[in-house]
Coordinates of C-alpha atoms in Angstrom, one line a residue:
Chain H
M216 CA 10.8 -27.0 -20.6
T217 CA 14.2 -25.9 -22.5
V218 CA 15.2 -24.3 -25.7
A219 CA 14.9 -28.4 -27.8
T220 CA 11.8 -28.1 -27.4
V221 CA 10.3 -24.9 -28.6
L222 CA 12.7 -25.6 -31.9
D223 CA 12.1 -29.8 -32.5
V224 CA 8.3 -28.8 -32.3
G225 CA 8.6 -26.2 -35.2
P226 CA 6.5 -25.1 -37.2
P227 CA 2.7 -26.7 -37.4
A228 CA 0.9 -27.2 -40.3
P229 CA -2.8 -27.9 -39.6
R230 CA -4.1 -28.7 -43.5
R231 CA -7.8 -29.9 -42.3
G232 CA -9.1 -31.3 -39.6
R233 CA -8.1 -34.5 -39.2
S234 CA -4.2 -33.5 -39.3
F235 CA -5.3 -30.9 -37.3
W236 CA -6.1 -32.7 -33.8
R237 CA -3.6 -34.9 -34.9
Y238 CA -0.7 -33.0 -34.0
W239 CA -1.8 -31.4 -30.8
R240 CA -3.1 -34.7 -30.2
G241 CA 0.9 -35.0 -30.4
N242 CA 1.4 -39.3 -29.0
L243 CA -1.3 -39.4 -27.0
K244 CA -4.3 -41.6 -27.8
G245 CA -7.6 -40.5 -27.5
S246 CA -9.6 -40.0 -24.7
E247 CA -6.0 -39.2 -23.4
F248 CA -5.9 -36.2 -24.6
T249 CA -9.1 -35.6 -23.9
W250 CA -8.3 -35.7 -20.3
A251 CA -5.2 -33.9 -20.7
L252 CA -7.0 -31.1 -22.5
A253 CA -10.3 -32.0 -19.5
F254 CA -6.5 -31.4 -17.3
S255 CA -5.5 -27.6 -19.1
V256 CA -8.5 -25.7 -19.5
P257 CA -8.6 -24.9 -15.7
Y258 CA -5.4 -23.4 -16.2
I259 CA -5.6 -22.1 -20.0
A260 CA -9.7 -20.4 -18.7
V261 CA -7.7 -18.3 -15.7
F262 CA -5.4 -17.2 -17.7
L263 CA -7.6 -16.0 -20.6
A264 CA -9.5 -14.6 -17.9
F265 CA -8.2 -12.6 -15.7
V266 CA -4.6 -12.1 -17.4
V267 CA -5.1 -11.8 -21.2
Y268 CA -8.6 -10.0 -20.8
P269 CA -7.2 -7.4 -17.5
V270 CA -4.4 -6.5 -20.3
F271 CA -6.2 -5.8 -23.0
Y272 CA -8.8 -3.8 -21.0
G273 CA -5.2 -2.2 -19.3
L274 CA -3.6 -1.5 -22.5
W275 CA -7.3 -0.3 -24.9
M276 CA -8.2 1.4 -21.1
G277 CA -5.5 4.0 -20.7
S278 CA -4.7 4.5 -25.1
A279 CA -5.9 8.2 -25.4
P280 CA -2.4 9.4 -26.9
A281 CA -4.1 13.0 -24.6
L282 CA -4.6 11.2 -21.2
Y283 CA -0.6 11.2 -21.2
A284 CA -0.1 14.2 -21.5
E285 CA -2.4 14.7 -19.0
V286 CA -0.1 12.8 -16.7
F287 CA 3.1 14.2 -17.9
S288 CA 1.6 17.9 -16.8
D289 CA 0.9 16.7 -13.5
V290 CA 3.0 17.7 -11.0
I291 CA 3.0 15.3 -8.6
Y292 CA 4.0 12.5 -11.0
R293 CA 6.8 13.9 -11.6
D294 CA 8.1 13.6 -8.0
T295 CA 6.1 10.3 -8.2
V296 CA 8.7 9.0 -11.0
I297 CA 11.3 10.2 -8.9
N298 CA 10.6 8.5 -5.9
T299 CA 10.2 4.6 -8.1
L300 CA 12.6 5.1 -8.9
I301 CA 15.2 5.6 -6.4
F302 CA 12.8 3.4 -4.2
V303 CA 13.3 0.4 -6.9
A304 CA 18.0 1.6 -7.1
L305 CA 18.4 1.8 -2.8
G306 CA 15.8 -1.0 -2.6
V307 CA 16.1 -3.0 -4.3
N308 CA 20.5 -3.2 -4.1
L309 CA 20.4 -3.2 -0.5
K310 CA 18.0 -5.5 -0.3
L311 CA 19.6 -7.9 -1.7
F312 CA 22.8 -7.3 -0.8
L313 CA 22.6 -7.3 1.8
A314 CA 20.9 -10.6 1.8
L315 CA 24.4 -11.4 -0.1
L316 CA 26.0 -10.5 3.0
L317 CA 23.8 -12.2 5.9
S318 CA 23.1 -15.1 3.4
G319 CA 27.2 -16.3 4.7
V320 CA 27.0 -14.8 7.8
F321 CA 23.6 -17.7 9.0
M322 CA 26.1 -20.4 6.6
R323 CA 28.1 -21.5 10.1
P324 CA 27.0 -24.4 11.5
G325 CA 25.7 -24.4 15.5
R326 CA 22.5 -24.3 16.4
V327 CA 23.1 -20.2 17.7
T328 CA 23.3 -19.3 14.3
K329 CA 20.4 -21.3 13.4
V330 CA 18.4 -20.0 16.0
M331 CA 18.7 -17.4 14.9
L332 CA 18.3 -16.6 11.4
M333 CA 14.5 -19.1 12.9
L334 CA 13.6 -15.4 14.7
F335 CA 15.4 -13.6 12.0
V336 CA 13.8 -14.5 8.8
L337 CA 10.1 -13.8 11.3
P338 CA 9.0 -10.7 9.8
W339 CA 8.8 -12.6 6.6
A340 CA 6.3 -14.8 8.0
V341 CA 4.1 -11.9 9.5
P342 CA 1.7 -10.7 7.1
Q343 CA 2.5 -7.3 5.3
L344 CA -0.4 -5.5 6.5
P345 CA -0.3 -5.3 10.6
A346 CA 3.6 -4.8 10.0
F347 CA 3.4 -1.8 8.2
I348 CA 0.0 -0.2 10.2
S349 CA 3.2 -0.9 12.8
L350 CA 5.8 0.2 11.5
H351 CA 3.7 3.3 11.2
W352 CA 3.0 4.4 14.0
M353 CA 6.5 3.0 15.0
L354 CA 7.5 6.3 13.0
N355 CA 5.1 9.2 13.8
G356 CA 7.2 12.2 15.0
E357 CA 5.0 12.4 18.0
W358 CA 3.7 8.9 19.9
G359 CA 5.5 6.4 18.1
L360 CA 7.9 3.9 19.8
L361 CA 11.4 5.6 18.1
N362 CA 11.0 8.6 19.2
N363 CA 10.3 7.9 22.8
A364 CA 13.3 5.4 22.4
L365 CA 15.7 8.4 20.6
W366 CA 14.1 10.9 23.5
I367 CA 14.9 8.5 26.4
L368 CA 17.7 6.5 26.2
G369 CA 19.7 8.9 23.6
G370 CA 18.1 12.3 24.9
I371 CA 18.3 12.8 21.2
E372 CA 14.2 15.1 19.8
G373 CA 13.5 12.7 16.8
P374 CA 12.8 14.4 13.0
S375 CA 9.1 13.5 12.1
W376 CA 9.9 11.3 10.6
L377 CA 6.9 11.1 7.9
N378 CA 6.1 14.3 7.4
E379 CA 9.6 15.0 5.3
R380 CA 9.7 13.8 2.2
W381 CA 13.3 12.3 2.3
T382 CA 12.7 11.0 5.9
A383 CA 9.1 9.7 4.9
L384 CA 10.8 8.0 1.6
G385 CA 13.9 7.6 2.9
C386 CA 11.9 5.2 6.2
A387 CA 9.8 3.5 2.4
I388 CA 12.1 2.1 1.9
A389 CA 14.0 0.7 5.7
S390 CA 10.3 -1.0 5.8
H391 CA 10.3 -2.2 2.4
L392 CA 14.6 -4.3 3.8
W393 CA 12.4 -4.9 7.1
K394 CA 9.6 -6.8 5.4
W395 CA 11.5 -8.2 2.8
T396 CA 15.0 -9.0 3.3
P397 CA 15.1 -12.5 5.0
F398 CA 12.8 -13.4 1.8
W399 CA 15.6 -13.4 -0.5
T400 CA 18.4 -14.1 2.8
V401 CA 17.4 -16.6 2.7
I402 CA 16.8 -17.9 -1.4
L403 CA 20.7 -16.6 -1.1
L404 CA 21.1 -18.6 1.8
A405 CA 19.6 -22.1 -0.1
G406 CA 21.7 -20.7 -3.7
R407 CA 25.2 -21.1 -1.1
M408 CA 24.7 -24.6 0.1
S409 CA 24.3 -25.7 -2.9
I410 CA 27.5 -24.9 -3.5
P411 CA 29.7 -28.4 -3.4
Q412 CA 31.5 -28.6 -0.4
D413 CA 34.9 -30.1 -2.9
I414 CA 35.1 -26.9 -4.3
Y415 CA 36.0 -24.8 -1.2
D416 CA 38.7 -27.4 -0.5
A417 CA 40.1 -27.1 -3.8
A418 CA 40.2 -24.1 -3.3
K419 CA 41.9 -23.6 -0.2
V420 CA 45.1 -26.3 -1.2
D421 CA 44.9 -23.4 -3.9
G422 CA 45.2 -21.5 -0.7
A423 CA 41.9 -19.6 -1.0
T424 CA 40.3 -19.4 1.8
G425 CA 38.7 -16.0 3.3
L426 CA 37.6 -12.5 1.3
N427 CA 39.8 -14.7 -1.3
S428 CA 37.0 -18.4 -1.7
F429 CA 34.3 -15.7 -1.7
L430 CA 35.0 -13.4 -4.0
F431 CA 36.6 -16.3 -6.1
V432 CA 34.9 -18.8 -5.6
T433 CA 31.1 -18.3 -4.4
F434 CA 30.6 -15.2 -5.7
P435 CA 30.5 -16.4 -9.8
L436 CA 29.3 -19.4 -9.0
L437 CA 25.9 -16.6 -7.5
S438 CA 26.5 -13.9 -10.0
N439 CA 23.1 -15.7 -11.8
L440 CA 20.9 -17.0 -9.2
Y441 CA 22.2 -13.3 -8.6
L442 CA 21.5 -11.7 -11.3
V443 CA 18.1 -12.8 -11.7
L444 CA 17.3 -12.0 -8.4
T445 CA 18.1 -8.3 -9.5
L446 CA 15.1 -9.0 -12.1
L447 CA 13.5 -10.4 -10.5
A448 CA 13.6 -8.2 -7.0
T449 CA 13.4 -4.5 -8.9
I450 CA 9.5 -6.4 -10.7
F451 CA 8.3 -7.2 -7.9
L452 CA 9.2 -3.7 -6.9
L453 CA 7.8 -1.8 -9.0
G454 CA 4.6 -3.4 -8.1
D455 CA 4.6 -3.0 -4.7
F456 CA 1.9 -0.8 -3.0
N457 CA 1.6 -2.0 1.0
T458 CA 4.7 -0.7 2.0
V459 CA 4.0 3.0 0.5
F460 CA 0.6 2.6 0.7
F461 CA 0.9 2.2 4.7
V462 CA 3.7 3.5 6.1
T463 CA 3.9 6.9 4.8
G464 CA 0.6 6.4 2.7
G465 CA 1.7 8.8 -0.3
G466 CA 1.9 12.0 2.2
P467 CA 3.0 14.4 3.4
N468 CA 1.3 16.3 -0.4
N469 CA 1.2 13.1 -2.2
E470 CA 4.9 13.9 -2.3
T471 CA 5.7 10.5 -2.2
H472 CA 3.8 7.6 -4.3
L473 CA 5.0 5.2 -6.1
L474 CA 3.8 5.2 -9.1
A475 CA 2.0 1.4 -8.1
T476 CA -0.1 3.7 -5.2
L477 CA 0.3 6.6 -8.0
G478 CA -2.3 4.5 -9.8
I479 CA -4.9 4.2 -7.7
R480 CA -4.9 6.8 -5.8
N481 CA -5.7 8.2 -9.5
A482 CA -7.9 5.9 -10.3
F483 CA -10.1 5.9 -7.0
D484 CA -9.8 8.7 -4.4
L485 CA -9.8 10.9 -8.3
A486 CA -12.6 9.1 -9.8
R487 CA -10.6 8.6 -12.8
P488 CA -9.7 5.0 -14.0
D489 CA -7.9 6.1 -16.9
L490 CA -5.6 9.1 -15.2
G491 CA -4.8 5.9 -13.0
V492 CA -3.8 3.1 -16.5
A493 CA -1.7 5.3 -17.7
A494 CA -0.4 6.4 -15.3
V495 CA 1.2 3.0 -14.6
M496 CA 1.9 2.2 -18.5
T497 CA 4.6 5.0 -18.5
A498 CA 6.3 1.9 -16.8
L499 CA 6.2 -0.6 -19.7
P500 CA 8.7 0.7 -21.5
V501 CA 11.4 -0.4 -18.0
L502 CA 9.1 -2.9 -17.4
I503 CA 8.2 -4.6 -21.1
P504 CA 12.4 -5.5 -20.9
L505 CA 13.3 -6.5 -18.0
V506 CA 10.2 -9.0 -18.9
I507 CA 11.4 -10.5 -21.6
I508 CA 15.1 -10.8 -20.4
L509 CA 13.8 -12.2 -17.0
M510 CA 11.7 -15.2 -19.0
R511 CA 14.5 -15.9 -20.9
R512 CA 17.3 -16.1 -18.3
M513 CA 15.2 -17.8 -16.2
K514 CA 14.5 -20.9 -18.7
T515 CA 17.9 -20.5 -19.5
A516 CA 19.6 -20.4 -16.2
E517 CA 17.0 -23.2 -14.9
V518 CA 16.9 -20.6 -11.9
Q519 CA 13.1 -20.9 -10.7
L520 CA 11.5 -19.6 -7.3
Chain B
M259 CA 81.5 -28.2 15.4
S260 CA 80.9 -29.0 18.5
L261 CA 77.7 -31.6 19.7
R262 CA 77.5 -29.1 21.7
S263 CA 76.9 -25.9 19.2
F264 CA 74.1 -27.8 17.2
A265 CA 72.1 -28.3 19.9
A266 CA 72.8 -25.0 21.3
A267 CA 71.6 -23.6 18.1
D268 CA 68.3 -25.9 17.6
S269 CA 67.5 -24.4 20.7
V270 CA 67.0 -20.9 19.6
A271 CA 66.0 -22.4 16.4
V272 CA 63.1 -24.4 18.2
A273 CA 63.2 -21.4 20.8
A274 CA 62.7 -19.4 17.6
A275 CA 59.9 -21.7 16.2
S276 CA 57.4 -21.4 19.7
A277 CA 58.4 -17.6 20.0
S278 CA 56.6 -17.0 16.7
A279 CA 54.2 -20.2 17.0
G280 CA 53.0 -18.4 20.0
R281 CA 52.7 -15.4 17.8
L282 CA 50.6 -17.1 15.7
R283 CA 48.1 -18.5 17.4
R284 CA 47.7 -15.2 19.9
A285 CA 47.1 -13.8 16.8
A286 CA 44.5 -16.8 15.7
R287 CA 43.2 -16.3 18.7
R288 CA 42.4 -12.2 18.4
W289 CA 41.4 -13.2 15.6
R290 CA 39.0 -15.4 16.8
Y291 CA 37.9 -13.8 19.6
A292 CA 37.3 -9.9 17.0
S293 CA 35.4 -12.2 15.4
N294 CA 33.1 -13.5 17.9
T295 CA 32.7 -10.2 19.4
G296 CA 31.7 -8.5 15.5
R297 CA 29.0 -11.6 15.5
I298 CA 28.0 -11.0 18.7
L299 CA 27.5 -7.2 18.2
L300 CA 26.2 -8.5 14.5
Y301 CA 23.0 -10.9 15.9
A302 CA 22.4 -7.2 19.2
V303 CA 22.0 -5.3 15.0
L304 CA 19.4 -7.7 13.7
L305 CA 17.6 -8.4 16.2
V306 CA 17.0 -5.3 17.8
W307 CA 16.2 -4.4 14.0
T308 CA 14.3 -7.5 13.3
F309 CA 11.8 -7.4 16.9
T310 CA 11.8 -3.4 18.0
P311 CA 8.4 -3.5 15.7
I312 CA 7.6 -6.4 16.5
Y313 CA 7.8 -5.3 20.4
N314 CA 5.9 -2.1 19.6
I315 CA 2.4 -4.7 18.0
V316 CA 2.0 -6.1 21.8
M317 CA 3.3 -3.3 23.3
I318 CA 1.0 -1.2 21.8
A319 CA -1.8 -3.8 22.2
L320 CA -1.0 -4.2 26.5
E321 CA -1.5 -1.0 27.3
H322 CA -4.8 1.5 27.7
E323 CA -6.0 3.4 25.3
G324 CA -5.0 6.9 27.0
D325 CA -1.0 5.3 27.4
V326 CA -0.8 4.7 23.5
Y327 CA -0.9 8.5 23.6
G328 CA 2.1 8.5 25.1
S329 CA 5.9 8.6 25.4
N330 CA 6.8 5.0 27.6
I331 CA 8.3 2.6 25.2
V332 CA 7.3 -0.2 27.9
P333 CA 3.4 -0.6 29.0
V334 CA 2.2 1.7 31.6
Q335 CA 0.0 -0.7 32.2
P336 CA -0.1 -4.1 30.9
S337 CA -3.0 -5.7 30.4
L338 CA -5.0 -8.1 28.3
D339 CA -7.9 -6.0 27.8
S340 CA -7.5 -5.2 24.1
F341 CA -7.7 -8.6 23.8
W342 CA -10.7 -9.0 25.4
V343 CA -12.1 -6.1 23.5
V344 CA -11.6 -7.6 19.6
F345 CA -13.0 -11.2 21.1
S346 CA -16.1 -10.2 22.2
Q347 CA -16.5 -7.4 18.6
G348 CA -17.0 -5.0 21.8
Y349 CA -15.9 -2.2 19.8
W350 CA -17.8 -0.1 16.4
Y351 CA -14.9 -1.5 14.3
L352 CA -14.5 -4.8 15.3
E353 CA -18.9 -5.4 15.6
H354 CA -17.6 -8.7 13.0
F355 CA -14.5 -9.5 13.6
W356 CA -14.7 -12.2 12.9
E357 CA -16.9 -12.4 10.1
Q358 CA -14.7 -10.8 8.8
F359 CA -12.0 -13.2 9.7
G360 CA -13.7 -16.5 8.7
N361 CA -14.2 -14.4 5.2
S362 CA -10.1 -14.0 5.6
A363 CA -9.8 -17.5 6.2
F364 CA -12.9 -18.9 2.9
I365 CA -10.3 -16.7 0.8
A366 CA -7.5 -18.1 2.1
G367 CA -8.4 -21.6 2.0
M368 CA -9.9 -21.3 -1.7
V369 CA -6.9 -19.7 -3.0
T370 CA -5.0 -23.1 -1.5
F371 CA -6.8 -25.2 -3.1
L372 CA -8.0 -24.3 -6.8
V373 CA -4.3 -23.4 -6.9
L374 CA -2.7 -26.4 -5.9
L375 CA -6.1 -28.3 -7.8
I376 CA -5.0 -26.6 -10.7
G377 CA -1.4 -25.9 -10.1
S378 CA -0.8 -30.1 -10.4
L379 CA -3.2 -30.8 -13.2
T380 CA -1.8 -28.4 -15.4
S381 CA 2.6 -29.5 -14.5
F382 CA 1.0 -33.7 -14.8
T383 CA -0.9 -32.3 -18.4
V384 CA 2.4 -30.8 -19.4
G385 CA 6.0 -32.6 -17.6
R386 CA 4.2 -36.0 -17.2
M387 CA 1.5 -36.6 -20.2
R388 CA 3.7 -34.3 -22.4
L389 CA 1.6 -32.2 -23.7
R390 CA 2.1 -31.0 -26.9
N391 CA 2.8 -27.0 -26.9
G392 CA 2.9 -27.7 -23.8
W393 CA 5.6 -24.6 -23.3
L394 CA 2.9 -22.3 -24.2
L395 CA 1.9 -23.2 -20.8
T396 CA 4.3 -23.0 -19.4
N397 CA 5.2 -19.4 -21.1
A398 CA 2.0 -17.8 -20.3
A399 CA 2.8 -18.2 -15.7
L400 CA 5.9 -17.0 -16.5
L401 CA 4.5 -14.7 -17.8
T402 CA 1.9 -13.6 -14.9
Y403 CA 4.6 -14.5 -12.8
V404 CA 6.7 -11.2 -14.3
I405 CA 3.2 -8.2 -15.0
P406 CA 2.6 -7.1 -10.6
A407 CA -0.4 -7.4 -10.3
S408 CA -0.6 -3.7 -8.6
F409 CA -0.5 -2.5 -11.9
L410 CA -3.1 -4.9 -12.9
A411 CA -5.6 -3.8 -10.5
I412 CA -7.3 -1.2 -11.9
P413 CA -8.6 -2.7 -14.8
F414 CA -8.9 -6.1 -13.7
Y415 CA -11.7 -4.2 -11.0
L416 CA -13.4 -1.8 -13.6
I417 CA -14.3 -6.6 -15.2
M418 CA -15.0 -7.9 -11.6
N419 CA -18.1 -4.2 -11.3
H420 CA -18.7 -5.6 -14.9
Y421 CA -19.2 -9.4 -13.6
G422 CA -21.9 -7.7 -11.0
L423 CA -18.8 -9.3 -8.5
A424 CA -17.9 -6.7 -6.3
N425 CA -18.2 -7.6 -3.1
N426 CA -18.3 -11.6 -3.9
P427 CA -15.2 -13.1 -2.1
W428 CA -14.9 -15.3 -5.7
S429 CA -13.7 -12.2 -7.2
V430 CA -10.4 -12.0 -4.2
I431 CA -10.7 -15.8 -4.9
A432 CA -10.3 -15.9 -8.9
A433 CA -7.4 -12.7 -7.9
L434 CA -5.7 -14.5 -6.1
V435 CA -5.8 -17.9 -7.3
T436 CA -4.3 -16.3 -11.0
F437 CA -1.3 -14.4 -9.2
A438 CA 0.3 -17.6 -7.5
T439 CA -1.1 -21.3 -9.6
P440 CA 2.5 -19.8 -12.3
Y441 CA 4.5 -20.7 -9.1
A442 CA 2.5 -23.4 -8.5
I443 CA 3.3 -24.6 -11.4
F444 CA 6.7 -23.7 -11.7
I445 CA 7.5 -26.3 -8.6
F446 CA 6.0 -28.6 -9.1
Q447 CA 7.8 -29.1 -13.1
E448 CA 10.1 -29.0 -11.0
Y449 CA 10.0 -31.1 -8.2
G450 CA 8.4 -33.5 -10.8
R451 CA 11.2 -33.8 -12.7
S452 CA 12.3 -36.0 -9.4
I453 CA 9.2 -38.8 -10.1
P454 CA 11.0 -41.6 -13.2
I455 CA 8.6 -41.1 -15.7
E456 CA 8.3 -44.8 -16.3
L457 CA 5.9 -44.9 -12.9
D458 CA 3.6 -43.5 -15.2
E459 CA 4.0 -45.8 -18.4
S460 CA 4.0 -49.3 -16.3
A461 CA 0.2 -47.7 -15.2
R462 CA -0.5 -46.9 -18.7
I463 CA 0.5 -50.2 -20.1
D464 CA -1.2 -52.3 -17.2
G465 CA -4.7 -49.8 -18.4
A466 CA -4.9 -46.5 -16.2
S467 CA -6.8 -43.9 -17.5
P468 CA -4.8 -39.9 -17.0
L469 CA -6.8 -39.5 -14.0
H470 CA -5.9 -43.0 -12.8
I471 CA -2.7 -41.3 -12.5
Y472 CA -3.4 -37.9 -11.6
L473 CA -4.8 -38.9 -8.5
R474 CA -3.3 -42.3 -7.9
I475 CA 0.8 -42.0 -8.5
Y476 CA 0.9 -38.1 -8.7
L477 CA -0.2 -36.5 -6.9
P478 CA 0.7 -39.0 -3.6
L479 CA 4.3 -39.2 -5.0
M480 CA 4.7 -34.3 -4.8
A481 CA 2.8 -34.5 -1.6
P482 CA 6.4 -32.8 -0.5
A483 CA 6.1 -30.0 -3.7
L484 CA 1.9 -29.3 -3.1
V485 CA 2.2 -28.5 1.0
A486 CA 5.6 -25.8 0.5
V487 CA 2.8 -24.7 -2.5
G488 CA -0.3 -24.3 -0.5
T489 CA 2.4 -22.8 2.5
Y490 CA 3.1 -20.2 -0.1
A491 CA -0.8 -19.6 -1.8
L492 CA -1.7 -19.3 2.4
L493 CA 0.1 -16.9 3.0
L494 CA 0.0 -14.7 -1.0
A495 CA -3.6 -14.4 0.5
W496 CA -2.9 -13.4 4.4
N497 CA -1.0 -11.1 3.4
E498 CA -3.0 -9.2 0.2
Y499 CA -4.3 -6.4 0.6
L500 CA -5.2 -3.8 -2.8
Y501 CA -7.4 -6.9 -4.1
Q502 CA -9.7 -7.1 -1.2
F503 CA -9.6 -3.2 -0.6
L504 CA -10.8 -2.5 -4.3
L505 CA -13.2 -6.1 -4.1
L506 CA -15.0 -5.7 -0.8
S507 CA -16.3 -2.7 0.6
D508 CA -19.8 -3.5 2.5
K509 CA -18.3 -4.6 5.8
R510 CA -19.5 -7.6 5.8
S511 CA -17.8 -9.4 3.6
M512 CA -15.5 -7.7 4.2
T513 CA -12.0 -9.5 5.1
V514 CA -9.6 -8.4 8.4
P515 CA -6.6 -6.3 6.2
V516 CA -9.4 -4.4 4.5
A517 CA -11.2 -3.7 8.5
L518 CA -7.5 -2.3 10.0
A519 CA -6.6 -0.5 7.4
Q520 CA -10.5 1.2 7.4
F521 CA -9.9 2.5 11.1
L522 CA -6.4 3.4 9.9
N523 CA -8.6 6.4 8.5
S524 CA -11.0 7.1 11.5
D525 CA -9.8 10.6 13.0
V526 CA -9.3 8.4 16.3
A527 CA -8.3 5.5 15.4
P528 CA -7.6 2.9 18.5
W529 CA -4.5 1.9 18.1
N530 CA -4.7 -0.8 21.3
Y531 CA -7.0 -2.9 19.5
M532 CA -6.3 -2.3 15.7
M533 CA -2.8 -3.7 17.1
A534 CA -4.6 -5.9 19.8
T535 CA -6.2 -7.1 16.3
A536 CA -3.1 -7.5 14.0
I537 CA -1.5 -9.8 16.6
I538 CA -4.4 -12.8 16.0
Y539 CA -4.8 -11.7 12.5
A540 CA -0.6 -12.3 11.9
L541 CA -1.0 -15.5 14.5
P542 CA -1.8 -18.0 11.9
P543 CA 0.5 -17.9 8.9
I544 CA 3.1 -17.6 11.2
A545 CA 2.3 -20.9 13.0
T546 CA 2.3 -22.0 9.9
Y547 CA 5.0 -21.0 8.6
Y548 CA 6.9 -22.1 10.8
A549 CA 4.5 -25.5 11.3
F550 CA 6.6 -25.7 7.1
R551 CA 9.6 -23.6 7.1
H552 CA 11.4 -26.3 5.9
R553 CA 9.7 -27.4 3.2
M554 CA 8.9 -24.4 1.9
S555 CA 12.8 -22.2 1.6
S556 CA 13.3 -25.7 0.2
G557 CA 10.7 -25.5 -2.9
L558 CA 11.5 -21.7 -3.0
T559 CA 15.3 -23.2 -4.4
M560 CA 13.9 -26.1 -5.7
G561 CA 15.7 -26.3 -8.7
G562 CA 19.1 -23.6 -7.1
V563 CA 21.4 -22.7 -9.0
K564 CA 23.0 -24.0 -11.9
G565 CA 27.2 -23.0 -11.3

């Protein structure tokens, strides 16, 4: 899929029935064209029924302007927007920066590194729900493992992490990092591995070692991938429901909701689906430009994920 | 200048050189030592970070109910009772555990199968048969890939209720197939480029139908990509919670994660049983992941970076 094919398809010129079909058929022979249609019908059906229809249904549900007045007047919504901004900004950047550094650590040859990498990716393989339930209980101020360990090993009385807005939000971000940093590390590791060794050798001859080889070889070559991953991670994080839902439950007092969890809360706890959709829709002015940039980048850069 | 002074000068130079070489070597050794220590420290931190939550699950699963509410950091009287309770469905929250596990397995299996089928058919028509305007399909997939699934949950839920598919596993399967297929299409497209198109063309000249080419040439050669995507779809279905929670509310149609989250809402959550359930639920994907790890991570990055 390159830009070239988009261009040389040209504008469709269906005049009459026959030429319309001839245009779509292209160079496929009679029965082959039927097969091609039959093969692409399942995905077209899935896309229309489960993407296009819900999207338009959602747009229709959230189309009343009065809803937005209601959404914006909600104090919880304002907190939620701030939380979402913090969660996304810190979550994406910390996660990718850590992944970038760790992928360098795991580049080192040797069995110890291999074993470490295998252990390090375990959180990725653990399903989200067991992991986040465990983190939720671990962070319990009274009986949780974290505070027990702090008390026994260091004599420190830990705070009740989940009962205060900012510590709770911090815990949600940390939980997200725990679950997802391995995934991005593996991707960046593969990115690093695809850089040919000759480039490093050439740079070495020119005197670039250590930090310099990272700054002048690795980073420029990875920057495009890094940018695409940043955009992708931003979109994924905007839609992240499970972390906050299970680690903080949106609490205390609905102070740590994200847009994704607030939408579900409005729709099901308050039984106001339209209000839920409206809350989520307020992310569209940010989401749509991101999607457009990302779709272009992914196509031209041929970075696949 | 006498020979001796030459030798003396020379030996001074040699001594200086060897001294500086020694200094360098010592510095290098110190640096290596420091960097090794740093590495060991880093690994230790990573291990503690990675394993604390996992240790927490195991510890609580091994505890008795009363000991969960204590200040210990190792199980007081470790026992496997909780696992036995889960296996024998011996607690009222767990009375349908195996049925729910079966539901999870059914959904994951169907999602994997359908994602592989629909994804491979689509990328076969676009990439191999070169269906005109096939890029529309690829773009549709790309668009779906970048829409957060949780943002579509509310309209999706209402539509499914409208269709009368509430409490039906097929509604969840539909949702998961929708969100997993785009990734499958990318990977298949990308991987398919490494298979020479001449194979298809020569089969075509010999009179093979597209179905024949798809079954006999395309699928066998795509096996590695199929494994990668299959693992991905399986893990996705096993990880998903939101759609299962919204669409499956009946005790007998729900899946394990939904049942687990119900525990959480009860007044006295039996944490040890929950954690035992969580471990049993987490084992199949972990095993699958480690079995197909290399395939999966190469699948994730097919295409890689362009310099």
